[in-house]
Amino acid sequence: MQSRFRSDRRLTVRMTVTLFLLGLLYVAFVAALIVLLKSWVLVVVIAGGMLGAQYWFSDRIALFAMRGRVVEREEYPELHAVVDRLCAIADMPKPVVAVSQMDMPNAFATGRNPDNAVVCVTTGLLRRLEPAELEGVLAHELSHVAHKDVAVITIASFLGVIAGLIVRFAFYSQLFGGGRRDQNTAVVFAAVMAVSAAVYAISFLLIRALSRYRELAADRAAALLTGRPSALASALTKVTGDIARIPTKDLRTAQAFNAFYFTPALGAEPGLARIFSTHPSLEQRLEQLGRISTELGETALPGKAD
């Protein structure tokens, strides 16, 4: 079913190209592992099983990792009311609504399609945002579901996860068991580690490029759906500033899911993390929302910046 979120052809093209390139990389990766490990059954079963698990259970994995739980209307009536209203406007199925008991102000969407999606917000976000700001954030997350880019990111991140796990396994296996192996085995392990590291690096860059654009696309779609780009800009400014004040040690658990968040869990001085961020800079996002606000002839919220 087509939602009323503004379609984005450039996002569709980027998702298609990214999946195609990652598909080629995935095939090459599996082929290289089969040649090196000389067991195609083992490689295919493990890779296929993990891909299936990530595709079918990504929503549950994300909720568990971020301490989120599904909430009913009786517990959070205002939150459900906003989601209901946005889904009615967008003409899309209502996702499962969840809340994470975290002080970090953030939100994310996950799921393999609009009929099997979850939108989760943290208690820190609910406590900090005004109703119009919360509506903008939720519209942003729902646009990820409607455009299906959340499913693409879930699938795309799988290859990097597998490659990263293999690199760690090979490293620790060599570190703690190198003395018990012959030279041929050591060469195979080194080759597997090198191939996995290369695959991880390539998939990392491809996913970052897609992720940054999809965040701008979601901001644009949410602003046009709600007609209140200034409210979304205000939420972005508030959330980004508050996250920067949260101790870095409290953000580490959340950083593995940065690609799914409304804003990345970066500290006050992210350094190189900013260069390889899953999101465009706050300045880029605010600049785009400012242009949309001008196009719509919107009056900014009192005391808020576009």
PDB file of N, CA, C and O in Angstrom, residues 29 32-33 36 163 166-168 170-171 186-202:
ATOM      1  N   PHE A  29      32.038 -12.325  -0.872  1.00  0.00           N
ATOM      2  CA  PHE A  29      32.455 -12.656   0.484  1.00  0.00           C
ATOM      3  C   PHE A  29      32.214 -14.137   0.787  1.00  0.00           C
ATOM      4  O   PHE A  29      33.095 -14.842   1.279  1.00  0.00           O
ATOM      5  N   ALA A  32      34.596 -16.290  -1.233  1.00  0.00           N
ATOM      6  CA  ALA A  32      35.947 -16.273  -0.675  1.00  0.00           C
ATOM      7  C   ALA A  32      36.038 -17.155   0.574  1.00  0.00           C
ATOM      8  O   ALA A  32      37.012 -17.899   0.752  1.00  0.00           O
ATOM      9  N   LEU A  33      35.017 -17.111   1.417  1.00  0.00           N
ATOM     10  CA  LEU A  33      35.022 -17.941   2.612  1.00  0.00           C
ATOM     11  C   LEU A  33      34.943 -19.429   2.266  1.00  0.00           C
ATOM     12  O   LEU A  33      35.593 -20.261   2.904  1.00  0.00           O
ATOM     13  N   LEU A  36      38.383 -20.446   1.085  1.00  0.00           N
ATOM     14  CA  LEU A  36      39.360 -20.469   2.175  1.00  0.00           C
ATOM     15  C   LEU A  36      39.073 -21.547   3.213  1.00  0.00           C
ATOM     16  O   LEU A  36      39.984 -22.218   3.693  1.00  0.00           O
ATOM     17  N   ALA A 163      30.957  -9.736   8.870  1.00  0.00           N
ATOM     18  CA  ALA A 163      32.382  -9.522   8.625  1.00  0.00           C
ATOM     19  C   ALA A 163      33.103  -9.098   9.899  1.00  0.00           C
ATOM     20  O   ALA A 163      34.206  -9.561  10.200  1.00  0.00           O
ATOM     21  N   ILE A 166      33.574 -12.100  12.200  1.00  0.00           N
ATOM     22  CA  ILE A 166      34.627 -12.997  11.722  1.00  0.00           C
ATOM     23  C   ILE A 166      36.008 -12.417  12.012  1.00  0.00           C
ATOM     24  O   ILE A 166      36.936 -13.137  12.410  1.00  0.00           O
ATOM     25  N   VAL A 167      36.155 -11.112  11.822  1.00  0.00           N
ATOM     26  CA  VAL A 167      37.434 -10.466  12.135  1.00  0.00           C
ATOM     27  C   VAL A 167      37.786 -10.672  13.602  1.00  0.00           C
ATOM     28  O   VAL A 167      38.917 -11.044  13.952  1.00  0.00           O
ATOM     29  N   ARG A 168      36.818 -10.457  14.486  1.00  0.00           N
ATOM     30  CA  ARG A 168      37.084 -10.627  15.916  1.00  0.00           C
ATOM     31  C   ARG A 168      37.392 -12.079  16.258  1.00  0.00           C
ATOM     32  O   ARG A 168      38.299 -12.368  17.036  1.00  0.00           O
ATOM     33  N   ALA A 170      38.605 -14.414  14.265  1.00  0.00           N
ATOM     34  CA  ALA A 170      39.915 -14.784  13.738  1.00  0.00           C
ATOM     35  C   ALA A 170      41.032 -14.179  14.576  1.00  0.00           C
ATOM     36  O   ALA A 170      42.045 -14.823  14.859  1.00  0.00           O
ATOM     37  N   PHE A 171      40.837 -12.928  15.016  1.00  0.00           N
ATOM     38  CA  PHE A 171      41.865 -12.258  15.811  1.00  0.00           C
ATOM     39  C   PHE A 171      42.092 -12.976  17.143  1.00  0.00           C
ATOM     40  O   PHE A 171      43.225 -13.306  17.504  1.00  0.00           O
ATOM     41  N   ALA A 186      47.354 -21.084   9.819  1.00  0.00           N
ATOM     42  CA  ALA A 186      47.582 -19.672  10.139  1.00  0.00           C
ATOM     43  C   ALA A 186      47.397 -18.798   8.908  1.00  0.00           C
ATOM     44  O   ALA A 186      46.829 -17.707   8.996  1.00  0.00           O
ATOM     45  N   VAL A 187      47.854 -19.279   7.756  1.00  0.00           N
ATOM     46  CA  VAL A 187      47.695 -18.518   6.504  1.00  0.00           C
ATOM     47  C   VAL A 187      46.220 -18.378   6.144  1.00  0.00           C
ATOM     48  O   VAL A 187      45.757 -17.306   5.741  1.00  0.00           O
ATOM     49  N   VAL A 188      45.454 -19.476   6.308  1.00  0.00           N
ATOM     50  CA  VAL A 188      44.020 -19.437   6.007  1.00  0.00           C
ATOM     51  C   VAL A 188      43.317 -18.436   6.926  1.00  0.00           C
ATOM     52  O   VAL A 188      42.497 -17.626   6.481  1.00  0.00           O
ATOM     53  N   PHE A 189      43.652 -18.477   8.213  1.00  0.00           N
ATOM     54  CA  PHE A 189      43.039 -17.550   9.149  1.00  0.00           C
ATOM     55  C   PHE A 189      43.383 -16.097   8.820  1.00  0.00           C
ATOM     56  O   PHE A 189      42.533 -15.212   8.915  1.00  0.00           O
ATOM     57  N   ALA A 190      44.622 -15.869   8.440  1.00  0.00           N
ATOM     58  CA  ALA A 190      45.034 -14.517   8.067  1.00  0.00           C
ATOM     59  C   ALA A 190      44.278 -14.044   6.830  1.00  0.00           C
ATOM     60  O   ALA A 190      43.859 -12.877   6.744  1.00  0.00           O
ATOM     61  N   ALA A 191      44.083 -14.947   5.861  1.00  0.00           N
ATOM     62  CA  ALA A 191      43.353 -14.595   4.642  1.00  0.00           C
ATOM     63  C   ALA A 191      41.888 -14.290   4.947  1.00  0.00           C
ATOM     64  O   ALA A 191      41.315 -13.324   4.427  1.00  0.00           O
ATOM     65  N   VAL A 192      41.277 -15.121   5.785  1.00  0.00           N
ATOM     66  CA  VAL A 192      39.878 -14.896   6.173  1.00  0.00           C
ATOM     67  C   VAL A 192      39.739 -13.552   6.879  1.00  0.00           C
ATOM     68  O   VAL A 192      38.804 -12.777   6.625  1.00  0.00           O
ATOM     69  N   MET A 193      40.687 -13.258   7.752  1.00  0.00           N
ATOM     70  CA  MET A 193      40.647 -11.993   8.486  1.00  0.00           C
ATOM     71  C   MET A 193      40.799 -10.802   7.541  1.00  0.00           C
ATOM     72  O   MET A 193      40.100  -9.785   7.680  1.00  0.00           O
ATOM     73  N   ALA A 194      41.686 -10.926   6.554  1.00  0.00           N
ATOM     74  CA  ALA A 194      41.909  -9.836   5.602  1.00  0.00           C
ATOM     75  C   ALA A 194      40.677  -9.600   4.737  1.00  0.00           C
ATOM     76  O   ALA A 194      40.260  -8.453   4.521  1.00  0.00           O
ATOM     77  N   VAL A 195      40.083 -10.687   4.218  1.00  0.00           N
ATOM     78  CA  VAL A 195      38.883 -10.566   3.389  1.00  0.00           C
ATOM     79  C   VAL A 195      37.738  -9.960   4.193  1.00  0.00           C
ATOM     80  O   VAL A 195      37.028  -9.071   3.723  1.00  0.00           O
ATOM     81  N   SER A 196      37.554 -10.443   5.421  1.00  0.00           N
ATOM     82  CA  SER A 196      36.476  -9.946   6.277  1.00  0.00           C
ATOM     83  C   SER A 196      36.668  -8.464   6.608  1.00  0.00           C
ATOM     84  O   SER A 196      35.705  -7.688   6.614  1.00  0.00           O
ATOM     85  N   ALA A 197      37.904  -8.074   6.877  1.00  0.00           N
ATOM     86  CA  ALA A 197      38.187  -6.669   7.183  1.00  0.00           C
ATOM     87  C   ALA A 197      37.872  -5.778   5.977  1.00  0.00           C
ATOM     88  O   ALA A 197      37.308  -4.689   6.127  1.00  0.00           O
ATOM     89  N   ALA A 198      38.237  -6.237   4.778  1.00  0.00           N
ATOM     90  CA  ALA A 198      37.955  -5.466   3.561  1.00  0.00           C
ATOM     91  C   ALA A 198      36.451  -5.346   3.333  1.00  0.00           C
ATOM     92  O   ALA A 198      35.946  -4.262   2.991  1.00  0.00           O
ATOM     93  N   VAL A 199      35.736  -6.449   3.515  1.00  0.00           N
ATOM     94  CA  VAL A 199      34.278  -6.439   3.337  1.00  0.00           C
ATOM     95  C   VAL A 199      33.631  -5.506   4.356  1.00  0.00           C
ATOM     96  O   VAL A 199      32.718  -4.737   4.034  1.00  0.00           O
ATOM     97  N   TYR A 200      34.097  -5.564   5.588  1.00  0.00           N
ATOM     98  CA  TYR A 200      33.544  -4.693   6.626  1.00  0.00           C
ATOM     99  C   TYR A 200      33.760  -3.220   6.274  1.00  0.00           C
ATOM    100  O   TYR A 200      32.849  -2.393   6.417  1.00  0.00           O
ATOM    101  N   ALA A 201      34.954  -2.889   5.807  1.00  0.00           N
ATOM    102  CA  ALA A 201      35.258  -1.495   5.473  1.00  0.00           C
ATOM    103  C   ALA A 201      34.383  -0.985   4.330  1.00  0.00           C
ATOM    104  O   ALA A 201      33.841   0.124   4.389  1.00  0.00           O
ATOM    105  N   ILE A 202      34.222  -1.789   3.285  1.00  0.00           N
ATOM    106  CA  ILE A 202      33.412  -1.377   2.134  1.00  0.00           C
ATOM    107  C   ILE A 202      31.951  -1.236   2.523  1.00  0.00           C
ATOM    108  O   ILE A 202      31.284  -0.246   2.181  1.00  0.00           O
TER     109      ILE A 202
END
